[in-house]
C-alpha cells in the first residue's frame, strides 16, 4: 500500500471502514480504531504502509479477520519496540502471516502472545520445534532456583507452560 492511500484511510474513517469490510473485518468500526492505534504506536508511515499492505493481503484468508486485526494491534502495543517489530515484518513478511494465523484461530493463544510478545521470536527461531527435554528442564530449574519465593517460582512455571502451549500450536 502506498503512503497516500494509508493517509487517506487514516483521515477518512468511513473509507477505512469500507475498506476493512472488503477484507472480511466484521466490526469495521473497531478495525478502523485498530488502524488508528497502529498509526500512533511509533512506526513510520512508510513502514506502516508496508504492514497495512501485508494485512490487506493476509486478512481475507484468515478464519476471523477482525479478531486477527484487533489482536495484532494489541500485540504491537505490547512489544518493546513497535518500530523494530515493524521492521522485522518488513524484512520477513511470512512472520506476519504466521502471527495472524495464530491470532485468528484462537483468542486464548492470541492473548498468550500479547501477554508475552517476546515468545513470538522464540517461536520463529525454533520454528515451533521442541527444545531438547534436558535443555528445557535445565532452563526451568535454573529460573526456579533464582526465584525469591513460591509465587515467583509459580510464575516461571506458568510462563514456560504458556510458551510450550504456543510452541505446540505453532508447530
Coordinates of C-alpha atoms in Angstrom, one line a residue:
X1 CA 0.0 0.0 0.0
X2 CA 1.3 3.4 -0.8
X3 CA 1.6 6.1 1.9
X4 CA -1.1 8.4 0.2
X5 CA -3.6 5.6 0.4
X6 CA -2.8 4.9 4.1
X7 CA -3.1 8.6 5.0
X8 CA -6.4 8.7 3.2
X9 CA -7.7 5.7 5.2
X10 CA -6.5 7.3 8.4
X11 CA -8.0 10.6 7.6
X12 CA -11.4 9.2 6.4
X13 CA -12.8 6.7 8.9
X14 CA -15.8 5.9 6.7
X15 CA -13.4 4.9 3.8
X16 CA -11.3 2.9 6.3
X17 CA -14.4 1.0 7.5
X18 CA -15.5 0.3 3.9
X19 CA -12.0 -0.9 3.0
X20 CA -11.8 -3.1 6.1
X21 CA -15.2 -4.7 5.3
X22 CA -13.8 -5.8 1.9
X23 CA -11.1 -7.6 3.9
X24 CA -13.7 -9.5 5.9
X25 CA -13.4 -7.5 9.1
X26 CA -16.8 -7.9 10.7
X27 CA -16.6 -5.0 13.1
X28 CA -15.2 -2.3 10.8
X29 CA -15.5 0.4 13.4
X30 CA -13.2 -1.4 15.8
X31 CA -10.9 -2.3 12.9
X32 CA -10.7 1.4 12.0
X33 CA -9.7 2.2 15.6
X34 CA -7.1 -0.6 15.3
X35 CA -5.6 1.2 12.3
X36 CA -5.6 4.5 14.2
X37 CA -3.8 2.9 17.2
X38 CA -1.3 1.3 14.9
X39 CA -0.6 4.7 13.3
X40 CA 0.2 6.1 16.8
X41 CA 2.5 3.3 18.0
X42 CA 5.7 4.8 16.8
X43 CA 6.2 3.2 13.4
X44 CA 7.0 5.5 10.5
X45 CA 4.2 6.0 7.9
X46 CA 6.2 4.2 5.2
X47 CA 6.7 1.2 7.4
X48 CA 3.1 1.2 8.5
X49 CA 2.0 1.4 4.8
X50 CA 4.0 -1.8 4.1
X51 CA 2.5 -3.6 7.1
X52 CA -1.1 -2.5 6.3
X53 CA -0.4 -3.7 2.7
X54 CA 0.6 -7.1 4.2
X55 CA -2.6 -7.0 6.4
X56 CA -4.7 -6.4 3.2
X57 CA -3.0 -9.5 1.6
X58 CA -3.4 -11.9 4.6
X59 CA -6.6 -10.9 6.5
X60 CA -9.1 -12.1 3.8
X61 CA -7.7 -15.6 4.2
X62 CA -8.0 -15.7 8.0
X63 CA -10.8 -17.5 9.8
X64 CA -11.6 -14.3 11.8
X65 CA -10.0 -11.3 10.2
X66 CA -11.4 -8.9 12.7
X67 CA -10.1 -10.8 15.7
X68 CA -6.7 -11.1 14.0
X69 CA -6.5 -7.4 13.3
X70 CA -7.6 -6.5 16.9
X71 CA -5.2 -8.9 18.4
X72 CA -2.4 -7.8 16.1
X73 CA -2.9 -4.1 17.2
X74 CA -2.9 -5.2 20.9
X75 CA 0.3 -7.3 20.3
X76 CA 2.1 -4.4 18.6
X77 CA 1.2 -2.1 21.5
X78 CA 2.9 -4.6 23.9
X79 CA 6.1 -5.1 22.0
X80 CA 9.2 -3.4 23.4
X81 CA 9.8 -1.5 20.2
X82 CA 6.9 -1.4 17.7
X83 CA 9.3 0.2 15.2
X84 CA 11.8 -2.7 15.5
X85 CA 8.9 -5.2 15.2
X86 CA 7.5 -3.5 12.2
X87 CA 11.0 -3.6 10.6
X88 CA 11.1 -7.4 11.2
X89 CA 7.7 -7.8 9.5
X90 CA 9.0 -5.7 6.5
X91 CA 12.1 -8.0 6.2
X92 CA 10.2 -11.2 6.9
X93 CA 6.6 -10.9 5.6
X94 CA 5.9 -14.5 6.3
X95 CA 6.2 -13.7 10.0
X96 CA 3.0 -11.6 9.8
X97 CA 1.1 -14.4 8.1
X98 CA 2.1 -16.8 10.8
X99 CA 1.2 -14.3 13.6
X100 CA -2.2 -13.5 12.1
X101 CA -3.0 -17.2 11.6
X102 CA -2.4 -17.9 15.3
X103 CA -4.4 -14.8 16.3
X104 CA -7.3 -15.6 14.1
X105 CA -7.5 -19.2 15.2
X106 CA -7.7 -18.7 19.0
X107 CA -8.3 -15.8 21.2
X108 CA -6.6 -17.7 24.0
X109 CA -3.4 -18.2 22.0
X110 CA -3.6 -14.5 20.9
X111 CA -3.8 -13.4 24.5
X112 CA -0.8 -15.5 25.4
X113 CA 1.2 -13.8 22.7
X114 CA 0.0 -10.4 23.7
X115 CA 1.0 -11.0 27.4
X116 CA 4.5 -12.2 26.3
X117 CA 5.4 -10.8 22.9
X118 CA 9.0 -12.0 23.1
X119 CA 7.7 -15.6 22.8
X120 CA 7.0 -14.9 19.1
X121 CA 10.7 -14.5 18.5
X122 CA 11.3 -17.9 20.2
X123 CA 8.6 -19.5 18.0
X124 CA 10.2 -18.0 14.9
X125 CA 13.7 -19.1 15.9
X126 CA 12.7 -22.6 16.8
X127 CA 10.1 -22.9 14.0
X128 CA 7.9 -24.5 16.6
X129 CA 10.2 -27.5 17.1
X130 CA 10.6 -28.8 20.6
X131 CA 13.7 -27.9 22.6
X132 CA 15.6 -31.0 23.9
X133 CA 13.9 -32.2 27.1
X134 CA 17.1 -31.8 29.2
X135 CA 17.8 -28.3 27.9
X136 CA 14.2 -27.3 28.9
X137 CA 14.5 -28.9 32.3
X138 CA 17.8 -27.2 33.0
X139 CA 16.4 -23.8 31.9
X140 CA 13.3 -24.2 34.1
X141 CA 15.3 -25.5 37.1
X142 CA 17.8 -22.6 36.9
X143 CA 15.0 -20.0 36.7
X144 CA 13.0 -21.6 39.6
X145 CA 16.1 -21.7 41.7
X146 CA 16.6 -17.9 41.1
X147 CA 13.0 -17.2 42.2
X148 CA 12.8 -15.4 45.5
X149 CA 9.6 -17.0 46.7
X150 CA 7.0 -19.6 45.7
X151 CA 4.9 -17.0 43.9
X152 CA 7.8 -16.1 41.6
X153 CA 8.6 -19.8 41.0
X154 CA 5.0 -20.5 40.1
X155 CA 5.1 -17.5 37.7
X156 CA 8.2 -19.1 36.0
X157 CA 6.4 -22.4 35.6
X158 CA 3.3 -20.7 34.2
X159 CA 5.4 -18.8 31.7
X160 CA 7.1 -21.9 30.4
X161 CA 3.8 -23.8 30.2
X162 CA 2.3 -20.9 28.2
X163 CA 5.3 -20.8 25.9
X164 CA 5.2 -24.5 25.3
X165 CA 1.5 -24.3 24.6
X166 CA 2.2 -21.7 21.9
X167 CA 5.1 -23.7 20.5
X168 CA 2.9 -26.8 20.2
X169 CA 0.1 -24.7 18.5
X170 CA 2.7 -23.1 16.2
X171 CA 4.5 -26.3 15.3

